[in-house]
mmCIF file with all atom_site columns, C-alpha atoms in Angstrom:
data_model
loop_
_atom_site.group_PDB
_atom_site.id
_atom_site.type_symbol
_atom_site.label_atom_id
_atom_site.label_alt_id
_atom_site.label_comp_id
_atom_site.label_asym_id
_atom_site.label_entity_id
_atom_site.label_seq_id
_atom_site.pdbx_PDB_ins_code
_atom_site.Cartn_x
_atom_site.Cartn_y
_atom_site.Cartn_z
_atom_site.occupancy
_atom_site.B_iso_or_equiv
_atom_site.pdbx_formal_charge
_atom_site.auth_seq_id
_atom_site.auth_comp_id
_atom_site.auth_asym_id
_atom_site.auth_atom_id
_atom_site.pdbx_PDB_model_num
ATOM 1   C CA . MET Y 1 1   ? 0.000  0.000  0.000   1.00 0.00 ? 1136 MET Y CA 1
ATOM 2   C CA . ALA Y 1 2   ? 1.313  3.459  -0.904  1.00 0.00 ? 1137 ALA Y CA 1
ATOM 3   C CA . ARG Y 1 3   ? 2.329  5.728  1.944   1.00 0.00 ? 1138 ARG Y CA 1
ATOM 4   C CA . ALA Y 1 4   ? -0.114 8.535  2.627   1.00 0.00 ? 1139 ALA Y CA 1
ATOM 5   C CA . PHE Y 1 5   ? 1.416  11.968 3.192   1.00 0.00 ? 1140 PHE Y CA 1
ATOM 6   C CA . THR Y 1 6   ? -0.176 14.822 5.130   1.00 0.00 ? 1141 THR Y CA 1
ATOM 7   C CA . SER Y 1 7   ? 1.220  17.658 2.981   1.00 0.00 ? 1142 SER Y CA 1
ATOM 8   C CA . LEU Y 1 8   ? 2.920  18.327 -0.340  1.00 0.00 ? 1143 LEU Y CA 1
ATOM 9   C CA . THR Y 1 9   ? 6.252  18.996 1.378   1.00 0.00 ? 1144 THR Y CA 1
ATOM 10  C CA . GLY Y 1 10  ? 8.974  16.996 -0.348  1.00 0.00 ? 1145 GLY Y CA 1
ATOM 11  C CA . ARG Y 1 11  ? 10.957 16.388 -3.509  1.00 0.00 ? 1146 ARG Y CA 1
ATOM 12  C CA . TRP Y 1 12  ? 9.050  15.926 -6.749  1.00 0.00 ? 1147 TRP Y CA 1
ATOM 13  C CA . LEU Y 1 13  ? 9.803  14.835 -10.305 1.00 0.00 ? 1148 LEU Y CA 1
ATOM 14  C CA . GLY Y 1 14  ? 7.534  16.182 -12.995 1.00 0.00 ? 1149 GLY Y CA 1
ATOM 15  C CA . ARG Y 1 15  ? 7.039  17.113 -16.583 1.00 0.00 ? 1150 ARG Y CA 1
ATOM 16  C CA . TYR Y 1 16  ? 4.975  19.637 -18.446 1.00 0.00 ? 1151 TYR Y CA 1
ATOM 17  C CA . GLU Y 1 17  ? 3.771  19.424 -22.021 1.00 0.00 ? 1152 GLU Y CA 1
ATOM 18  C CA . TYR Y 1 18  ? 2.599  22.045 -24.460 1.00 0.00 ? 1153 TYR Y CA 1
ATOM 19  C CA . ASP Y 1 19  ? -0.796 21.766 -26.150 1.00 0.00 ? 1154 ASP Y CA 1
ATOM 20  C CA . ALA Y 1 20  ? 1.089  22.555 -29.359 1.00 0.00 ? 1155 ALA Y CA 1
ATOM 21  C CA . GLY Y 1 21  ? 4.836  22.600 -29.501 1.00 0.00 ? 1156 GLY Y CA 1
ATOM 22  C CA . PRO Y 1 22  ? 7.876  20.771 -28.163 1.00 0.00 ? 1157 PRO Y CA 1
ATOM 23  C CA . GLY Y 1 23  ? 7.649  17.448 -26.355 1.00 0.00 ? 1158 GLY Y CA 1
ATOM 24  C CA . PRO Y 1 24  ? 7.557  16.968 -22.589 1.00 0.00 ? 1159 PRO Y CA 1
ATOM 25  C CA . VAL Y 1 25  ? 9.931  19.026 -20.427 1.00 0.00 ? 1160 VAL Y CA 1
ATOM 26  C CA . PRO Y 1 26  ? 11.095 17.280 -17.230 1.00 0.00 ? 1161 PRO Y CA 1
ATOM 27  C CA . PHE Y 1 27  ? 11.588 19.256 -14.023 1.00 0.00 ? 1162 PHE Y CA 1
ATOM 28  C CA . GLU Y 1 28  ? 12.442 18.712 -10.372 1.00 0.00 ? 1163 GLU Y CA 1
ATOM 29  C CA . ALA Y 1 29  ? 10.745 20.547 -7.517  1.00 0.00 ? 1164 ALA Y CA 1
ATOM 30  C CA . ASP Y 1 30  ? 11.345 20.929 -3.806  1.00 0.00 ? 1165 ASP Y CA 1
ATOM 31  C CA . LEU Y 1 31  ? 8.123  21.980 -2.088  1.00 0.00 ? 1166 LEU Y CA 1
ATOM 32  C CA . ILE Y 1 32  ? 7.307  23.123 1.420   1.00 0.00 ? 1167 ILE Y CA 1
ATOM 33  C CA . GLU Y 1 33  ? 3.666  23.285 2.500   1.00 0.00 ? 1168 GLU Y CA 1
ATOM 34  C CA . ASP Y 1 34  ? 2.785  25.184 5.652   1.00 0.00 ? 1169 ASP Y CA 1
ATOM 35  C CA . THR Y 1 35  ? -0.906 25.426 6.627   1.00 0.00 ? 1170 THR Y CA 1
ATOM 36  C CA . GLY Y 1 36  ? -1.988 25.218 2.992   1.00 0.00 ? 1171 GLY Y CA 1
ATOM 37  C CA . PHE Y 1 37  ? 0.560  27.672 1.607   1.00 0.00 ? 1172 PHE Y CA 1
ATOM 38  C CA . LEU Y 1 38  ? 3.124  26.337 -0.876  1.00 0.00 ? 1173 LEU Y CA 1
ATOM 39  C CA . ASN Y 1 39  ? 6.649  27.574 -1.424  1.00 0.00 ? 1174 ASN Y CA 1
ATOM 40  C CA . GLY Y 1 40  ? 9.469  25.921 -3.283  1.00 0.00 ? 1175 GLY Y CA 1
ATOM 41  C CA . GLU Y 1 41  ? 11.932 25.834 -6.115  1.00 0.00 ? 1176 GLU Y CA 1
ATOM 42  C CA . THR Y 1 42  ? 12.158 24.108 -9.478  1.00 0.00 ? 1177 THR Y CA 1
ATOM 43  C CA . THR Y 1 43  ? 14.970 23.272 -11.874 1.00 0.00 ? 1178 THR Y CA 1
ATOM 44  C CA . GLU Y 1 44  ? 14.509 22.324 -15.527 1.00 0.00 ? 1179 GLU Y CA 1
ATOM 45  C CA . GLY Y 1 45  ? 16.335 22.299 -18.810 1.00 0.00 ? 1180 GLY Y CA 1
ATOM 46  C CA . ASN Y 1 46  ? 15.969 25.466 -20.866 1.00 0.00 ? 1181 ASN Y CA 1
ATOM 47  C CA . THR Y 1 47  ? 13.765 24.657 -23.848 1.00 0.00 ? 1182 THR Y CA 1
ATOM 48  C CA . PHE Y 1 48  ? 12.333 28.074 -24.702 1.00 0.00 ? 1183 PHE Y CA 1
ATOM 49  C CA . ARG Y 1 49  ? 14.685 30.945 -23.785 1.00 0.00 ? 1184 ARG Y CA 1
ATOM 50  C CA . PRO Y 1 50  ? 17.806 30.633 -25.971 1.00 0.00 ? 1185 PRO Y CA 1
ATOM 51  C CA . GLU Y 1 51  ? 19.331 33.833 -24.560 1.00 0.00 ? 1186 GLU Y CA 1
ATOM 52  C CA . LEU Y 1 52  ? 19.555 32.239 -21.084 1.00 0.00 ? 1187 LEU Y CA 1
ATOM 53  C CA . ASP Y 1 53  ? 21.689 29.412 -19.682 1.00 0.00 ? 1188 ASP Y CA 1
ATOM 54  C CA . GLY Y 1 54  ? 20.894 25.733 -20.249 1.00 0.00 ? 1189 GLY Y CA 1
ATOM 55  C CA . THR Y 1 55  ? 19.151 25.360 -16.879 1.00 0.00 ? 1190 THR Y CA 1
ATOM 56  C CA . LEU Y 1 56  ? 16.176 27.406 -15.692 1.00 0.00 ? 1191 LEU Y CA 1
ATOM 57  C CA . HIS Y 1 57  ? 15.446 27.986 -12.015 1.00 0.00 ? 1192 HIS Y CA 1
ATOM 58  C CA . ALA Y 1 58  ? 12.125 29.139 -10.615 1.00 0.00 ? 1193 ALA Y CA 1
ATOM 59  C CA . VAL Y 1 59  ? 10.440 29.880 -7.313  1.00 0.00 ? 1194 VAL Y CA 1
ATOM 60  C CA . ILE Y 1 60  ? 6.984  28.457 -6.578  1.00 0.00 ? 1195 ILE Y CA 1
ATOM 61  C CA . THR Y 1 61  ? 4.340  30.213 -4.498  1.00 0.00 ? 1196 THR Y CA 1
ATOM 62  C CA . GLY Y 1 62  ? 0.781  29.020 -4.142  1.00 0.00 ? 1197 GLY Y CA 1
ATOM 63  C CA . ASN Y 1 63  ? -1.666 27.005 -2.097  1.00 0.00 ? 1198 ASN Y CA 1
ATOM 64  C CA . HIS Y 1 64  ? -3.127 23.551 -1.507  1.00 0.00 ? 1199 HIS Y CA 1
ATOM 65  C CA . SER Y 1 65  ? -6.600 22.932 -0.123  1.00 0.00 ? 1200 SER Y CA 1
ATOM 66  C CA . ASN Y 1 66  ? -8.679 19.737 -0.192  1.00 0.00 ? 1201 ASN Y CA 1
ATOM 67  C CA . GLY Y 1 67  ? -6.606 18.288 -3.033  1.00 0.00 ? 1202 GLY Y CA 1
ATOM 68  C CA . SER Y 1 68  ? -6.784 21.429 -5.160  1.00 0.00 ? 1203 SER Y CA 1
ATOM 69  C CA . VAL Y 1 69  ? -3.298 22.777 -5.979  1.00 0.00 ? 1204 VAL Y CA 1
ATOM 70  C CA . HIS Y 1 70  ? -2.563 26.211 -7.455  1.00 0.00 ? 1205 HIS Y CA 1
ATOM 71  C CA . PHE Y 1 71  ? 0.794  27.904 -7.832  1.00 0.00 ? 1206 PHE Y CA 1
ATOM 72  C CA . THR Y 1 72  ? 2.762  30.428 -9.840  1.00 0.00 ? 1207 THR Y CA 1
ATOM 73  C CA . LYS Y 1 73  ? 6.191  29.434 -11.092 1.00 0.00 ? 1208 LYS Y CA 1
ATOM 74  C CA . THR Y 1 74  ? 8.346  32.567 -11.125 1.00 0.00 ? 1209 THR Y CA 1
ATOM 75  C CA . TYR Y 1 75  ? 11.336 31.974 -13.381 1.00 0.00 ? 1210 TYR Y CA 1
ATOM 76  C CA . LEU Y 1 76  ? 14.436 33.766 -12.159 1.00 0.00 ? 1211 LEU Y CA 1
ATOM 77  C CA . GLY Y 1 77  ? 15.582 36.370 -14.697 1.00 0.00 ? 1212 GLY Y CA 1
ATOM 78  C CA . PHE Y 1 78  ? 12.241 36.637 -16.563 1.00 0.00 ? 1213 PHE Y CA 1
ATOM 79  C CA . GLU Y 1 79  ? 10.021 39.692 -17.043 1.00 0.00 ? 1214 GLU Y CA 1
ATOM 80  C CA . ALA Y 1 80  ? 7.238  40.277 -14.517 1.00 0.00 ? 1215 ALA Y CA 1
ATOM 81  C CA . ASP Y 1 81  ? 4.440  38.944 -16.730 1.00 0.00 ? 1216 ASP Y CA 1
ATOM 82  C CA . ASP Y 1 82  ? 6.216  35.812 -17.935 1.00 0.00 ? 1217 ASP Y CA 1
ATOM 83  C CA . HIS Y 1 83  ? 5.330  33.517 -15.034 1.00 0.00 ? 1218 HIS Y CA 1
ATOM 84  C CA . PRO Y 1 84  ? 3.194  30.429 -15.710 1.00 0.00 ? 1219 PRO Y CA 1
ATOM 85  C CA . ILE Y 1 85  ? 0.263  29.571 -13.486 1.00 0.00 ? 1220 ILE Y CA 1
ATOM 86  C CA . TYR Y 1 86  ? -0.368 25.917 -12.588 1.00 0.00 ? 1221 TYR Y CA 1
ATOM 87  C CA . SER Y 1 87  ? -3.707 24.519 -11.441 1.00 0.00 ? 1222 SER Y CA 1
ATOM 88  C CA . GLY Y 1 88  ? -4.325 20.873 -10.652 1.00 0.00 ? 1223 GLY Y CA 1
ATOM 89  C CA . ARG Y 1 89  ? -5.472 18.131 -8.310  1.00 0.00 ? 1224 ARG Y CA 1
ATOM 90  C CA . ALA Y 1 90  ? -3.480 15.998 -5.898  1.00 0.00 ? 1225 ALA Y CA 1
ATOM 91  C CA . ASN Y 1 91  ? -4.395 12.357 -5.406  1.00 0.00 ? 1226 ASN Y CA 1
ATOM 92  C CA . ALA Y 1 92  ? -5.660 11.154 -1.996  1.00 0.00 ? 1227 ALA Y CA 1
ATOM 93  C CA . ASN Y 1 93  ? -2.183 9.996  -0.849  1.00 0.00 ? 1228 ASN Y CA 1
ATOM 94  C CA . LEU Y 1 94  ? -0.563 13.301 -1.935  1.00 0.00 ? 1229 LEU Y CA 1
ATOM 95  C CA . THR Y 1 95  ? 1.914  11.430 -4.113  1.00 0.00 ? 1230 THR Y CA 1
ATOM 96  C CA . ARG Y 1 96  ? 0.814  12.784 -7.505  1.00 0.00 ? 1231 ARG Y CA 1
ATOM 97  C CA . VAL Y 1 97  ? -0.421 16.136 -8.802  1.00 0.00 ? 1232 VAL Y CA 1
ATOM 98  C CA . GLU Y 1 98  ? -1.707 16.718 -12.311 1.00 0.00 ? 1233 GLU Y CA 1
ATOM 99  C CA . GLY Y 1 99  ? -3.442 19.515 -14.122 1.00 0.00 ? 1234 GLY Y CA 1
ATOM 100 C CA . ARG Y 1 100 ? -2.923 22.408 -16.511 1.00 0.00 ? 1235 ARG Y CA 1
ATOM 101 C CA . TRP Y 1 101 ? -0.569 25.387 -16.829 1.00 0.00 ? 1236 TRP Y CA 1
ATOM 102 C CA . PHE Y 1 102 ? -0.613 28.595 -18.879 1.00 0.00 ? 1237 PHE Y CA 1
ATOM 103 C CA . PHE Y 1 103 ? 1.315  31.824 -19.385 1.00 0.00 ? 1238 PHE Y CA 1
ATOM 104 C CA . PRO Y 1 104 ? -1.075 34.768 -18.795 1.00 0.00 ? 1239 PRO Y CA 1
ATOM 105 C CA . SER Y 1 105 ? 0.875  36.996 -21.202 1.00 0.00 ? 1240 SER Y CA 1
ATOM 106 C CA . GLN Y 1 106 ? 1.327  34.360 -23.931 1.00 0.00 ? 1241 GLN Y CA 1
ATOM 107 C CA . PRO Y 1 107 ? -1.979 33.138 -25.362 1.00 0.00 ? 1242 PRO Y CA 1
ATOM 108 C CA . GLY Y 1 108 ? -1.477 29.670 -26.757 1.00 0.00 ? 1243 GLY Y CA 1
ATOM 109 C CA . TRP Y 1 109 ? 1.383  28.796 -24.400 1.00 0.00 ? 1244 TRP Y CA 1
ATOM 110 C CA . ALA Y 1 110 ? -0.429 26.272 -22.249 1.00 0.00 ? 1245 ALA Y CA 1
ATOM 111 C CA . GLY Y 1 111 ? -0.595 22.578 -21.591 1.00 0.00 ? 1246 GLY Y CA 1
ATOM 112 C CA . ARG Y 1 112 ? -0.709 19.741 -19.094 1.00 0.00 ? 1247 ARG Y CA 1
ATOM 113 C CA . PHE Y 1 113 ? 1.597  18.888 -16.209 1.00 0.00 ? 1248 PHE Y CA 1
ATOM 114 C CA . VAL Y 1 114 ? 2.123  15.994 -13.846 1.00 0.00 ? 1249 VAL Y CA 1
ATOM 115 C CA . MET Y 1 115 ? 4.454  15.601 -10.894 1.00 0.00 ? 1250 MET Y CA 1
ATOM 116 C CA . MET Y 1 116 ? 5.120  12.683 -8.582  1.00 0.00 ? 1251 MET Y CA 1
ATOM 117 C CA . ARG Y 1 117 ? 7.044  12.375 -5.355  1.00 0.00 ? 1252 ARG Y CA 1
ATOM 118 C CA . LYS Y 1 118 ? 10.666 11.535 -6.054  1.00 0.00 ? 1253 LYS Y CA 1
ATOM 119 C CA . PRO Y 1 119 ? 11.277 7.852  -5.247  1.00 0.00 ? 1254 PRO Y CA 1
ATOM 120 C CA . GLY Y 1 120 ? 13.387 7.442  -2.140  1.00 0.00 ? 1255 GLY Y CA 1
ATOM 121 C CA . ALA Y 1 121 ? 13.209 11.133 -1.192  1.00 0.00 ? 1256 ALA Y CA 1
ATOM 122 C CA . ALA Y 1 122 ? 11.219 10.388 1.977   1.00 0.00 ? 1257 ALA Y CA 1
ATOM 123 C CA . ALA Y 1 123 ? 13.730 7.719  2.981   1.00 0.00 ? 1258 ALA Y CA 1
ATOM 124 C CA . GLU Y 1 124 ? 16.648 10.075 2.239   1.00 0.00 ? 1259 GLU Y CA 1
ATOM 125 C CA . ARG Y 1 125 ? 15.050 12.791 4.365   1.00 0.00 ? 1260 ARG Y CA 1
ATOM 126 C CA . LYS Y 1 126 ? 14.314 10.359 7.203   1.00 0.00 ? 1261 LYS Y CA 1
ATOM 127 C CA . ALA Y 1 127 ? 17.927 9.115  7.130   1.00 0.00 ? 1262 ALA Y CA 1
ATOM 128 C CA . GLY Y 1 128 ? 19.175 12.716 7.158   1.00 0.00 ? 1263 GLY Y CA 1
ATOM 129 C CA . ASP Y 1 129 ? 16.901 13.565 10.095  1.00 0.00 ? 1264 ASP Y CA 1
ATOM 130 C CA . LYS Y 1 130 ? 18.154 10.490 11.971  1.00 0.00 ? 1265 LYS Y CA 1
ATOM 131 C CA . ALA Y 1 131 ? 21.791 11.407 11.291  1.00 0.00 ? 1266 ALA Y CA 1
ATOM 132 C CA . GLU Y 1 132 ? 21.151 14.967 12.513  1.00 0.00 ? 1267 GLU Y CA 1
ATOM 133 C CA . MET Y 1 133 ? 19.529 13.660 15.713  1.00 0.00 ? 1268 MET Y CA 1
ATOM 134 C CA . GLU Y 1 134 ? 22.452 11.312 16.312  1.00 0.00 ? 1269 GLU Y CA 1
ATOM 135 C CA . LEU Y 1 135 ? 24.897 14.179 15.755  1.00 0.00 ? 1270 LEU Y CA 1
ATOM 136 C CA . SER Y 1 136 ? 22.942 16.318 18.236  1.00 0.00 ? 1271 SER Y CA 1
ATOM 137 C CA . ASP Y 1 137 ? 23.040 13.473 20.777  1.00 0.00 ? 1272 ASP Y CA 1
ATOM 138 C CA . THR Y 1 138 ? 26.825 13.152 20.485  1.00 0.00 ? 1273 THR Y CA 1
ATOM 139 C CA . ARG Y 1 139 ? 27.235 16.918 20.944  1.00 0.00 ? 1274 ARG Y CA 1
ATOM 140 C CA . ARG Y 1 140 ? 25.309 16.739 24.232  1.00 0.00 ? 1275 ARG Y CA 1
ATOM 141 C CA . SER Y 1 141 ? 27.538 13.915 25.547  1.00 0.00 ? 1276 SER Y CA 1
#
């Protein structure tokens, strides 16, 4: 049985696709959810801004409520109106989110997205937490 999570906090692997245009674009996201508010960062290959480096970085801000997920992905180094908006649904276990995205200033630049929790990320985090606790214990000794 899949582990049920209580928030969207964690590492995610995803991809977005254009309704018309290039194939899927993979991305990674680190999300933090605090009382329904989402913050995080994404990294992806640059497929649409040739004047910028090969990797694009963005900051995510948004919200999650009753499985409904909405966020803006603010690309670092882009103009103020060039930030795509994502709207989707999380599954009951909070291990998958899928929906649609669009650029408000670019009619026709829209499509689908999906993201899933990164395999092993929860175990990596748990191991890191355990190591930190053990380190704290040895400092107290």
